[in-house]
Short mmCIF file of C-alpha atoms and ligand atoms in Angstrom, two decimals:
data_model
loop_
_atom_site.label_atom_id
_atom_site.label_comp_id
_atom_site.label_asym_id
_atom_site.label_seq_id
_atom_site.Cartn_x
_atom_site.Cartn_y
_atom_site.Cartn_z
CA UNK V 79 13.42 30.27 -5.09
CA UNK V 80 14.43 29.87 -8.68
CA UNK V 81 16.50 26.59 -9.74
CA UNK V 82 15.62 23.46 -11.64
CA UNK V 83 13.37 21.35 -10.20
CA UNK V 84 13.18 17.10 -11.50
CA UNK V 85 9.76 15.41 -11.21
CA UNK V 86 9.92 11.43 -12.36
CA UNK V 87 6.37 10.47 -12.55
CA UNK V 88 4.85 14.05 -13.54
CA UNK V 89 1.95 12.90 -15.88
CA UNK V 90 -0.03 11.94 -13.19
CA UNK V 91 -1.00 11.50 -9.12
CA UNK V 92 1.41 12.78 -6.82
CA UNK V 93 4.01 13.70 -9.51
CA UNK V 94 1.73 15.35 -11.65
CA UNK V 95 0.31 17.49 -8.86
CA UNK V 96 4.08 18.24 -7.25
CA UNK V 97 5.22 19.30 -10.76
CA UNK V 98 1.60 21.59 -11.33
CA UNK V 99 2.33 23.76 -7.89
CA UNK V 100 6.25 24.02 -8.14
CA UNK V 101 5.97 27.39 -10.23
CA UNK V 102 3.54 28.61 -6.81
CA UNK V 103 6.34 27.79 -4.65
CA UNK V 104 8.90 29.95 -7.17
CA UNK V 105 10.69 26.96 -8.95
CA UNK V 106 11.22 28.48 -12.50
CA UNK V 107 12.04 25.67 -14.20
CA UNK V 108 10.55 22.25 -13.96
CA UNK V 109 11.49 18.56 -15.58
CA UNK V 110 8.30 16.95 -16.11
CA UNK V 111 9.49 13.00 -16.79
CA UNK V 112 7.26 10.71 -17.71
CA UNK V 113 6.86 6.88 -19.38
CA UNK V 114 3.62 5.88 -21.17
CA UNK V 115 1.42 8.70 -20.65
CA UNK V 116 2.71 11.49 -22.88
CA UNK V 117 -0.93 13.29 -22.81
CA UNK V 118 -0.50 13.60 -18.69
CA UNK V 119 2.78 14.62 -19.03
CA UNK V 120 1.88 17.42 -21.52
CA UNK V 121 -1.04 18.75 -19.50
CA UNK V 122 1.44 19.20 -16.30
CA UNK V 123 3.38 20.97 -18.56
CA UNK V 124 0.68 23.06 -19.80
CA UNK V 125 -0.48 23.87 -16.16
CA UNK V 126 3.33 24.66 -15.36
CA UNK V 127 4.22 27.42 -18.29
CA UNK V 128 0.38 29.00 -18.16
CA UNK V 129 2.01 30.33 -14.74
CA UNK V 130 4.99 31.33 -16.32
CA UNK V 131 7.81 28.96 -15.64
CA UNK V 132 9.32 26.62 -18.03
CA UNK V 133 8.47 22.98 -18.53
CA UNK V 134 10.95 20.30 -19.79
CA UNK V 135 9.58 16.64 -21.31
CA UNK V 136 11.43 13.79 -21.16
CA UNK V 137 10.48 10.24 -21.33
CA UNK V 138 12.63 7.68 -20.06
CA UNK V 139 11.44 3.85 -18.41
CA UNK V 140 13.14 3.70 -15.07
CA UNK V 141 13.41 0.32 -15.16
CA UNK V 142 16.07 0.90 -17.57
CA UNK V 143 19.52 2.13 -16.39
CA UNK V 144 20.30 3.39 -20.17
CA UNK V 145 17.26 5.54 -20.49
CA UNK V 146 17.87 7.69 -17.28
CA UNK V 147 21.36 8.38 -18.82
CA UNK V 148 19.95 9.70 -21.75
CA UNK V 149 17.02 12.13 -19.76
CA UNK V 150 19.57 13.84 -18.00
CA UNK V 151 22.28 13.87 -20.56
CA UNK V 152 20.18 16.67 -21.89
CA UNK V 153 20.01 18.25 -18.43
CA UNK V 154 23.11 19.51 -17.89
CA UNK V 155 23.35 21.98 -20.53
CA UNK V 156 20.10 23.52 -18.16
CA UNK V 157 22.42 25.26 -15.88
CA UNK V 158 20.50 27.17 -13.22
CA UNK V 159 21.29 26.74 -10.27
CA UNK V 160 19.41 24.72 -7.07
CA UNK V 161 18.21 21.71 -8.05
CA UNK V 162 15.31 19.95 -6.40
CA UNK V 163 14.54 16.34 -7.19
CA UNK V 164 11.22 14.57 -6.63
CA UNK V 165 11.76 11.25 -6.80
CA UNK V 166 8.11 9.94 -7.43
CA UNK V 167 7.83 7.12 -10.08
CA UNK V 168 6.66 4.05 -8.88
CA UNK V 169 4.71 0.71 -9.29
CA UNK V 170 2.25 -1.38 -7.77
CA UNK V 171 1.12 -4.98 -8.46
CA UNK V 172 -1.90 -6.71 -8.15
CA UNK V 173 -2.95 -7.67 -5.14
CA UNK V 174 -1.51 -11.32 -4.01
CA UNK V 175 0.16 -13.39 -1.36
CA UNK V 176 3.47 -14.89 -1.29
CA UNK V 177 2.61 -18.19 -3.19
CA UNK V 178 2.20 -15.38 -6.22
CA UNK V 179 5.20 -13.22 -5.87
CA UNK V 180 6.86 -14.81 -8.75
CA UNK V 181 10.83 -13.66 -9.50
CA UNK V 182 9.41 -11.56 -12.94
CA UNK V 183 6.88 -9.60 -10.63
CA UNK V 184 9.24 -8.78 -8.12
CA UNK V 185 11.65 -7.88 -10.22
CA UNK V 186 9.72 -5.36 -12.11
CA UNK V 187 8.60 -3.92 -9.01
CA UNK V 188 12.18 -3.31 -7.45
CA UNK V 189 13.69 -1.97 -10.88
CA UNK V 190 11.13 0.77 -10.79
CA UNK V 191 11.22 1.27 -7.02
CA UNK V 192 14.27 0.60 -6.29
CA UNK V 193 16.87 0.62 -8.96
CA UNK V 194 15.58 3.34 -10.90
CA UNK V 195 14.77 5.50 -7.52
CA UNK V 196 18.54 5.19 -6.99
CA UNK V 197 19.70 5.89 -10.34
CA UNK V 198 17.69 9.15 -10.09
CA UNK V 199 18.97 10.27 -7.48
CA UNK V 200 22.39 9.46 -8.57
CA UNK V 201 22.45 11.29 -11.16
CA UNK V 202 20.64 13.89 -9.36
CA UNK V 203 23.51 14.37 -7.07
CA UNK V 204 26.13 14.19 -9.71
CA UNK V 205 24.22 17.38 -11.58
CA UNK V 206 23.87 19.15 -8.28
CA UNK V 207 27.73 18.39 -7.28
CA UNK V 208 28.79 19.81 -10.87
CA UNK V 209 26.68 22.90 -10.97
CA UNK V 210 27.69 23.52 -6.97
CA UNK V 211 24.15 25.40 -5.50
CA UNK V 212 23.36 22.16 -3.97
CA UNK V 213 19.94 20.77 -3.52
CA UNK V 214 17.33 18.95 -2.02
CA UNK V 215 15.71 15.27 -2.14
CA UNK V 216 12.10 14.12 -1.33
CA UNK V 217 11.93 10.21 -1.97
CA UNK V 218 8.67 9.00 -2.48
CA UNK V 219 8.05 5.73 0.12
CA UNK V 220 4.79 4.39 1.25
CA UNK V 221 3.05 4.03 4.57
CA UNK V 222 3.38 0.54 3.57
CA UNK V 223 6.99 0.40 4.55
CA UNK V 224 5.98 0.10 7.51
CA UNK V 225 2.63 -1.94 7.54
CA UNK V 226 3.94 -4.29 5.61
CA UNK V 227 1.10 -5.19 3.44
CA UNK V 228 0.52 -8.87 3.93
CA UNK V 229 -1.53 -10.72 1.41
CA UNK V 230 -1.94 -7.74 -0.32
CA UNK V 231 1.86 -6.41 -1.59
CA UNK V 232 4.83 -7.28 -0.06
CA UNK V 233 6.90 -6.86 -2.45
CA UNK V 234 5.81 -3.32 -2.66
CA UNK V 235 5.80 -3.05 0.76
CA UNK V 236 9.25 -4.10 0.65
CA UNK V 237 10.41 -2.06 -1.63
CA UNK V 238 9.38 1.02 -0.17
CA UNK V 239 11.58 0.03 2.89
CA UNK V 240 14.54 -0.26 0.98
CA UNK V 241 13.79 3.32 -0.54
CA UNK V 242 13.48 4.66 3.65
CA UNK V 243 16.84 2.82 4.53
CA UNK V 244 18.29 4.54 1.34
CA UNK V 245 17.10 8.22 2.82
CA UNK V 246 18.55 7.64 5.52
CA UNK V 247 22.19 6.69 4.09
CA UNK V 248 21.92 9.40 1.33
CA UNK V 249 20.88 11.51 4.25
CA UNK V 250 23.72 10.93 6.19
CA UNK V 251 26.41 11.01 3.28
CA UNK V 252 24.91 14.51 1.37
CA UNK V 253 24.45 16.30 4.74
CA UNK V 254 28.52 17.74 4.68
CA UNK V 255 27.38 19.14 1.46
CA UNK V 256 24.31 21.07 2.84
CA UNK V 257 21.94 18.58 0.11
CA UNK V 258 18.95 17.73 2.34
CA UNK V 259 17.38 14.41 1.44
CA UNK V 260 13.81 13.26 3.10
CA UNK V 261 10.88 10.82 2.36
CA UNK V 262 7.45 10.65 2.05
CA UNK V 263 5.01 8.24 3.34
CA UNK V 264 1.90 8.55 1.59
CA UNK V 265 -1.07 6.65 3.04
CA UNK V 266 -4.67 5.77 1.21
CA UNK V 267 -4.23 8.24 -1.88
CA UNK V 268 -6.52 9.09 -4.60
CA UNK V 269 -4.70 8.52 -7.75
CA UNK V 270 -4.72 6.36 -10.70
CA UNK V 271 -2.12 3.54 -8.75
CA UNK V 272 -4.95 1.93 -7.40
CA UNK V 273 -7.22 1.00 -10.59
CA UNK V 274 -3.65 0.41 -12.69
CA UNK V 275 -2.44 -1.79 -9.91
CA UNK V 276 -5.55 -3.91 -10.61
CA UNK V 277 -7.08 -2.63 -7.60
CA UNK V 278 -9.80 -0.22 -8.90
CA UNK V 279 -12.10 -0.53 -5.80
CA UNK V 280 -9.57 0.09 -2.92
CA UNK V 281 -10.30 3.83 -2.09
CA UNK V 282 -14.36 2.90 -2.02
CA UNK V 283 -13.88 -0.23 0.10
CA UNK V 284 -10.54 1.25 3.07
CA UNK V 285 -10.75 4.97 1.91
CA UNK V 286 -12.71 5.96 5.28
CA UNK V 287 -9.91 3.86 7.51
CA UNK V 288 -7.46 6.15 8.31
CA UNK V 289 -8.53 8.29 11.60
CA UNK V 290 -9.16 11.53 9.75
CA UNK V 291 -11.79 9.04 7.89
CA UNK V 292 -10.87 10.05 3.73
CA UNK V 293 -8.50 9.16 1.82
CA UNK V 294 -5.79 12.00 0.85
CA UNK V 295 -5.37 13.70 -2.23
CA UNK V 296 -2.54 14.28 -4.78
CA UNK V 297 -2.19 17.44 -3.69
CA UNK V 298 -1.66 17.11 0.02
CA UNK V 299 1.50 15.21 -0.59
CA UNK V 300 2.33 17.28 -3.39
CA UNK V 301 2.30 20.42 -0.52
CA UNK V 302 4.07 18.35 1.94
CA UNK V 303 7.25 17.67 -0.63
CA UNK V 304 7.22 20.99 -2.04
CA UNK V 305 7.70 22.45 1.71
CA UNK V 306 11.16 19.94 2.09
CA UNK V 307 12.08 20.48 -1.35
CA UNK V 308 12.36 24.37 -0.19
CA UNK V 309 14.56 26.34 2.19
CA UNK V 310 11.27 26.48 3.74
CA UNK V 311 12.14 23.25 5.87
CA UNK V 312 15.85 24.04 5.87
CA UNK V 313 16.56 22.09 8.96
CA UNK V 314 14.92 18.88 7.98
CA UNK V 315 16.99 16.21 6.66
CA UNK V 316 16.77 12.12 7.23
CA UNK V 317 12.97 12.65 7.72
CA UNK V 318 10.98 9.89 6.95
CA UNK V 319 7.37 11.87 7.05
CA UNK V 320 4.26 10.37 6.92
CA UNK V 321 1.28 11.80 5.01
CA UNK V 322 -1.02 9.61 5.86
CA UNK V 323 -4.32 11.02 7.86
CA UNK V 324 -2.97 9.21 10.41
CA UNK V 325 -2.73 5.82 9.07
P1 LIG C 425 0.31 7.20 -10.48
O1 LIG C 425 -0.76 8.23 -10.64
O2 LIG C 425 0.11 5.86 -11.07
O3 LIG C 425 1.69 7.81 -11.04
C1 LIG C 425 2.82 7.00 -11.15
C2 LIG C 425 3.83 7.72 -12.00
O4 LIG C 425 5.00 6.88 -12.11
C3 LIG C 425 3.34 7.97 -13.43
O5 LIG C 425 3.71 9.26 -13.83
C4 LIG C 425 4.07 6.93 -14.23
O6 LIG C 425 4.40 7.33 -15.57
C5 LIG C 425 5.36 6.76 -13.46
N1 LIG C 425 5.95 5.47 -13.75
C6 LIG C 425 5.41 4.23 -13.53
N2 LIG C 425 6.22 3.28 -14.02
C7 LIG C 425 7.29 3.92 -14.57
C8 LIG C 425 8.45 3.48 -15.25
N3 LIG C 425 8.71 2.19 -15.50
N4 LIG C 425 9.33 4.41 -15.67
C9 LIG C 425 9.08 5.72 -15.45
N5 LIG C 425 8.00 6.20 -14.84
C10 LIG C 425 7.12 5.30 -14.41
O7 LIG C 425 0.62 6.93 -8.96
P2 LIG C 425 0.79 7.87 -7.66
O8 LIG C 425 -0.21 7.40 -6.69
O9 LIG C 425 0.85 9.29 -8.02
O10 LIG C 425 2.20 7.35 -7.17
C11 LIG C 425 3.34 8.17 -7.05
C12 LIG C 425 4.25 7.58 -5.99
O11 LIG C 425 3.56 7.58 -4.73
C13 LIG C 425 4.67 6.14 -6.25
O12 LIG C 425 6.03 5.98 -5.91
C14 LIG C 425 3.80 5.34 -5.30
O13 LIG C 425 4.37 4.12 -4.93
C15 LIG C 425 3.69 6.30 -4.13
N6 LIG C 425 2.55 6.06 -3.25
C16 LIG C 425 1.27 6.24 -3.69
C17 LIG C 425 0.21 5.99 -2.82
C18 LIG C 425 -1.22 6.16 -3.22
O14 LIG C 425 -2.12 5.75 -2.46
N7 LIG C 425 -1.53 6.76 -4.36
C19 LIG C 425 0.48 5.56 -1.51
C20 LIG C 425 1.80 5.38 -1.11
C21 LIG C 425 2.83 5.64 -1.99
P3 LIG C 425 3.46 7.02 -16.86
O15 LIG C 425 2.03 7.05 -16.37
O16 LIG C 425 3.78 8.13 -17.80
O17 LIG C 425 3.86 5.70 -17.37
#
């Protein structure tokens, strides 16, 4: 399918891979956002036009309401159709209990999570309401919605709830308008979020946990969100999904 598809969080992990296969699964045009790692961003973008399809860069912090106004101010004149947003960007924290959760640290965490997830997609929706194809939405949760994370992140944890509860809202208010919107659940995956969450170790010490013993990889969730994103899984909407080998 041709159309425009967004990527926050392309220039590395889950994001980076999404953005790399989206020209395999016939997006033609890709947004490869990023914050602090221009070289990742640019190598996702490499990967994306060597297959043909054209790459967008745009840097914007998500934590700032501003800076998403100005990445897709530039959008709109990109008319083309579908639009497909992955909404990927996200923080973790160093591991601690509650005693440590100060108001700064959970802050942070929520306007990256949260607030910025939600911007995203609202401007997402007003792009795909003005250009009238419609559209889909994979958020990007956490397994830890659900687990909770105690003593380790719950803060995170918590934060990844609010992003399911907002799926399933957005789900239920976009649906009259044919604009699917689902989440992901990633379990135990091995990207960078780990080692820049001060948590270099964690794959080596719980990787083997989950019941198909590994942890996943970048690219299995990067499958699984290009398969909503499409008209491939054109009956699936207010889907929380779980990639998690089980976990
Ligand atoms: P990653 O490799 O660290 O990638 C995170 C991406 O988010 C990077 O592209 C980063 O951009 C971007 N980002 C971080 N802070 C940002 C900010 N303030 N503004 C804009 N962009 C920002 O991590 P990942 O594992 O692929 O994580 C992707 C998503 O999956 C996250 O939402 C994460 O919570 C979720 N997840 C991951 C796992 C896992 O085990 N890996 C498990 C469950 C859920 P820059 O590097 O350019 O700054």
């Amino acid at each position: 399918m041709s159309g425009l598809l967004i990527v926050t969080g392309a220039s590395s992990g889950i994001g980076a891979a999404t953005a790399r296969n989206a020209a395999f699964n016939g997006w033609s045009r890709i947004v490869v956002h990023y914050n602090s790692d221009q070289a990742g961003a640019e190598e996702t973008a490499g990967v994306i036009e060597s297959m043909g399809a054209q790459a967008y860069l745009f840097r914007a912090d998500l934590a700032k309401p501003k800076a998403i106004a100005q990445m897709f101010k530039p959008l709109r004149d990109l008319k083309s159709g579908r639009i497909g947003l992955m909404n990927n960007a996200g923080v973790v924290a160093p591991k601690a209990g509650i005693a440590d959760l100060t108001p700064e640290r959970v802050s942070d965490i929520f306007a990256v999570n949260v607030l910025g997830a939600i911007e995203v997609a609202r401007q997402s929706v007003s792009l795909m309401r003005e250009w009238g194809k419609g559209g889909a939405i994979v958020n990007v949760s956490s397994v830890a919605a659900r687990l909770g994370s105690g003593n380790l992140f719950v803060d995170y944890a918590a934060s990844k709830g609010a992003i399911d509860s907002f799926t399933l809202g957005l789900a239920d208010e976009l649906a009259p308008e044919g604009i699917r919107v689902n989440a992901i659940r990633p379990g135990l995956i091995d990207t960078d979020i780990h080692a820049k969450g001060g948590y270099p170790d964690r794959l080596a010490e719980i990787g083997h946990t989950p019941p198909l013993g590994r942890p996943g990889r970048a690219d299995e969730v990067a499958e699984t969100a290009l398969w909503l994103l499409s008209e491939r899984a054109s009956y699936i909407t207010r889907s929380l999904i779980d990639v998690s080998g089980g976990r």
